[in-house]
PDB file of C-alpha atoms in Angstrom:
ATOM      1  CA  MET A   1      32.126   9.096   9.483  1.00  0.00           C
ATOM      2  CA  LYS A   2      28.420   9.224   8.683  1.00  0.00           C
ATOM      3  CA  LEU A   3      27.217   6.049   7.027  1.00  0.00           C
ATOM      4  CA  LYS A   4      24.838   6.867   4.205  1.00  0.00           C
ATOM      5  CA  ILE A   5      24.189   3.223   3.305  1.00  0.00           C
ATOM      6  CA  LYS A   6      21.431   1.572   5.319  1.00  0.00           C
ATOM      7  CA  THR A   7      20.103  -1.983   5.696  1.00  0.00           C
ATOM      8  CA  GLY A   8      17.829  -2.876   2.780  1.00  0.00           C
ATOM      9  CA  ASP A   9      19.523  -0.574   0.223  1.00  0.00           C
ATOM     10  CA  THR A  10      20.534  -1.958  -3.165  1.00  0.00           C
ATOM     11  CA  VAL A  11      24.228  -1.304  -3.742  1.00  0.00           C
ATOM     12  CA  LYS A  12      26.942  -1.955  -6.317  1.00  0.00           C
ATOM     13  CA  VAL A  13      30.535  -2.900  -5.471  1.00  0.00           C
ATOM     14  CA  ILE A  14      32.844  -0.278  -7.008  1.00  0.00           C
ATOM     15  CA  ALA A  15      36.250  -1.669  -5.936  1.00  0.00           C
ATOM     16  CA  GLY A  16      37.910  -4.951  -5.085  1.00  0.00           C
ATOM     17  CA  ASP A  17      37.571  -8.560  -6.258  1.00  0.00           C
ATOM     18  CA  HIS A  18      33.774  -8.343  -6.585  1.00  0.00           C
ATOM     19  CA  LYS A  19      33.739  -5.076  -8.569  1.00  0.00           C
ATOM     20  CA  GLY A  20      30.527  -4.634 -10.567  1.00  0.00           C
ATOM     21  CA  THR A  21      28.438  -7.006  -8.426  1.00  0.00           C
ATOM     22  CA  GLU A  22      25.076  -5.756  -7.168  1.00  0.00           C
ATOM     23  CA  GLY A  23      23.196  -6.873  -4.069  1.00  0.00           C
ATOM     24  CA  LYS A  24      20.979  -5.923  -1.152  1.00  0.00           C
ATOM     25  CA  VAL A  25      22.531  -4.795   2.144  1.00  0.00           C
ATOM     26  CA  LEU A  26      21.687  -7.325   4.854  1.00  0.00           C
ATOM     27  CA  GLN A  27      23.525  -5.765   7.799  1.00  0.00           C
ATOM     28  CA  VAL A  28      25.674  -2.700   8.568  1.00  0.00           C
ATOM     29  CA  ASP A  29      28.413  -2.555  11.233  1.00  0.00           C
ATOM     30  CA  ARG A  30      28.775   1.128  12.151  1.00  0.00           C
ATOM     31  CA  GLU A  31      31.849   0.663  14.362  1.00  0.00           C
ATOM     32  CA  LYS A  32      33.926  -1.112  11.691  1.00  0.00           C
ATOM     33  CA  ASN A  33      32.391   0.773   8.698  1.00  0.00           C
ATOM     34  CA  LYS A  34      31.531  -2.522   7.019  1.00  0.00           C
ATOM     35  CA  ALA A  35      28.401  -4.025   5.488  1.00  0.00           C
ATOM     36  CA  ILE A  36      27.248  -7.518   4.593  1.00  0.00           C
ATOM     37  CA  VAL A  37      25.819  -7.587   1.068  1.00  0.00           C
ATOM     38  CA  GLU A  38      23.720 -10.452  -0.287  1.00  0.00           C
ATOM     39  CA  GLY A  39      25.723 -12.615  -2.727  1.00  0.00           C
ATOM     40  CA  VAL A  40      28.923 -10.532  -2.452  1.00  0.00           C
ATOM     41  CA  ASN A  41      32.237 -11.540  -0.830  1.00  0.00           C
ATOM     42  CA  THR A  42      31.144 -15.134  -0.205  1.00  0.00           C
ATOM     43  CA  VAL A  43      33.642 -17.212   1.782  1.00  0.00           C
ATOM     44  CA  SER A  44      33.823 -20.925   2.596  1.00  0.00           C
ATOM     45  CA  LYS A  45      34.025 -21.591   6.329  1.00  0.00           C
ATOM     46  CA  HIS A  46      34.521 -24.901   8.080  1.00  0.00           C
ATOM     47  CA  GLU A  47      31.973 -25.610  10.837  1.00  0.00           C
ATOM     48  CA  LYS A  48      32.195 -28.324  13.462  1.00  0.00           C
ATOM     49  CA  PRO A  49      29.144 -30.541  13.892  1.00  0.00           C
ATOM     50  CA  SER A  50      26.781 -29.142  16.532  1.00  0.00           C
ATOM     51  CA  ALA A  51      23.170 -29.461  17.643  1.00  0.00           C
ATOM     52  CA  LYS A  52      22.242 -26.649  15.261  1.00  0.00           C
ATOM     53  CA  ASN A  53      24.192 -28.169  12.346  1.00  0.00           C
ATOM     54  CA  PRO A  54      24.650 -31.915  13.026  1.00  0.00           C
ATOM     55  CA  GLN A  55      26.262 -32.552   9.637  1.00  0.00           C
ATOM     56  CA  GLY A  56      28.995 -29.907  10.013  1.00  0.00           C
ATOM     57  CA  GLY A  57      31.307 -29.407   7.021  1.00  0.00           C
ATOM     58  CA  ILE A  58      32.026 -26.499   4.720  1.00  0.00           C
ATOM     59  CA  VAL A  59      29.478 -23.652   4.798  1.00  0.00           C
ATOM     60  CA  LYS A  60      29.346 -20.696   2.389  1.00  0.00           C
ATOM     61  CA  LYS A  61      28.484 -17.326   3.935  1.00  0.00           C
ATOM     62  CA  GLU A  62      28.830 -13.635   3.152  1.00  0.00           C
ATOM     63  CA  ALA A  63      31.760 -11.764   4.718  1.00  0.00           C
ATOM     64  CA  PRO A  64      31.671  -8.009   5.455  1.00  0.00           C
ATOM     65  CA  ILE A  65      32.898  -5.530   2.834  1.00  0.00           C
ATOM     66  CA  HIS A  66      34.059  -1.970   3.579  1.00  0.00           C
ATOM     67  CA  ILE A  67      31.489   0.801   3.030  1.00  0.00           C
ATOM     68  CA  SER A  68      33.940   2.778   0.847  1.00  0.00           C
ATOM     69  CA  ASN A  69      33.808  -0.040  -1.731  1.00  0.00           C
ATOM     70  CA  LEU A  70      30.017   0.275  -2.092  1.00  0.00           C
ATOM     71  CA  SER A  71      27.880   2.757  -3.998  1.00  0.00           C
ATOM     72  CA  LEU A  72      24.107   3.110  -3.756  1.00  0.00           C
ATOM     73  CA  LEU A  73      22.016   2.411  -6.862  1.00  0.00           C
ATOM     74  CA  ASP A  74      19.576   5.070  -8.034  1.00  0.00           C
ATOM     75  CA  PRO A  75      16.000   3.697  -7.693  1.00  0.00           C
ATOM     76  CA  LYS A  76      14.924   5.461 -10.918  1.00  0.00           C
ATOM     77  CA  SER A  77      17.765   4.710 -13.362  1.00  0.00           C
ATOM     78  CA  GLY A  78      19.637   1.833 -11.696  1.00  0.00           C
ATOM     79  CA  GLU A  79      22.987   3.677 -11.952  1.00  0.00           C
ATOM     80  CA  THR A  80      25.319   4.370  -9.031  1.00  0.00           C
ATOM     81  CA  THR A  81      24.669   7.663  -7.292  1.00  0.00           C
ATOM     82  CA  ARG A  82      25.720   9.735  -4.323  1.00  0.00           C
ATOM     83  CA  ILE A  83      23.359  10.418  -1.427  1.00  0.00           C
ATOM     84  CA  GLY A  84      22.183  13.771  -0.156  1.00  0.00           C
ATOM     85  CA  TYR A  85      19.793  14.873   2.573  1.00  0.00           C
ATOM     86  CA  GLU A  86      16.934  17.369   2.430  1.00  0.00           C
ATOM     87  CA  VAL A  87      14.140  18.450   4.757  1.00  0.00           C
ATOM     88  CA  ARG A  88      10.697  17.889   3.218  1.00  0.00           C
ATOM     89  CA  ASP A  89       7.480  18.471   5.171  1.00  0.00           C
ATOM     90  CA  GLY A  90       9.483  18.722   8.398  1.00  0.00           C
ATOM     91  CA  LYS A  91      11.173  15.335   7.855  1.00  0.00           C
ATOM     92  CA  LYS A  92      14.773  14.671   6.844  1.00  0.00           C
ATOM     93  CA  VAL A  93      14.833  12.411   3.755  1.00  0.00           C
ATOM     94  CA  ARG A  94      17.611  10.774   1.718  1.00  0.00           C
ATOM     95  CA  LEU A  95      17.872  11.795  -1.944  1.00  0.00           C
ATOM     96  CA  ALA A  96      19.676  10.253  -4.900  1.00  0.00           C
ATOM     97  CA  LYS A  97      21.872  13.069  -6.277  1.00  0.00           C
ATOM     98  CA  LYS A  98      21.489  12.016  -9.943  1.00  0.00           C
ATOM     99  CA  SER A  99      17.693  11.906 -10.096  1.00  0.00           C
ATOM    100  CA  ASN A 100      16.623  13.859  -6.966  1.00  0.00           C
ATOM    101  CA  GLU A 101      14.458  10.813  -6.158  1.00  0.00           C
ATOM    102  CA  VAL A 102      13.651  10.074  -2.487  1.00  0.00           C
ATOM    103  CA  ILE A 103      15.230   6.816  -1.354  1.00  0.00           C
TER     104      ILE A 103
END
């Protein structure tokens, strides 16, 4: 499956517990078809004390969310949109389907 969502895109969650939440994509895992989105799907994880974190304790961090539950936001209108590709000036660019704006 071709992943049309890239690192740095602003997305909206369209399904699941965090439906309606918006955030920036921090990382994409192509093999598992999952992405880590800033401020979405936050989990509490217990960490043992270590040299890096001498205090230890409960740490909040973002967990991956499946790509199918995310939709890209149109840069012009801020609404969710699909993504298309077009060749312009010999380069392949991503387009927002609703506004035909280059992403």
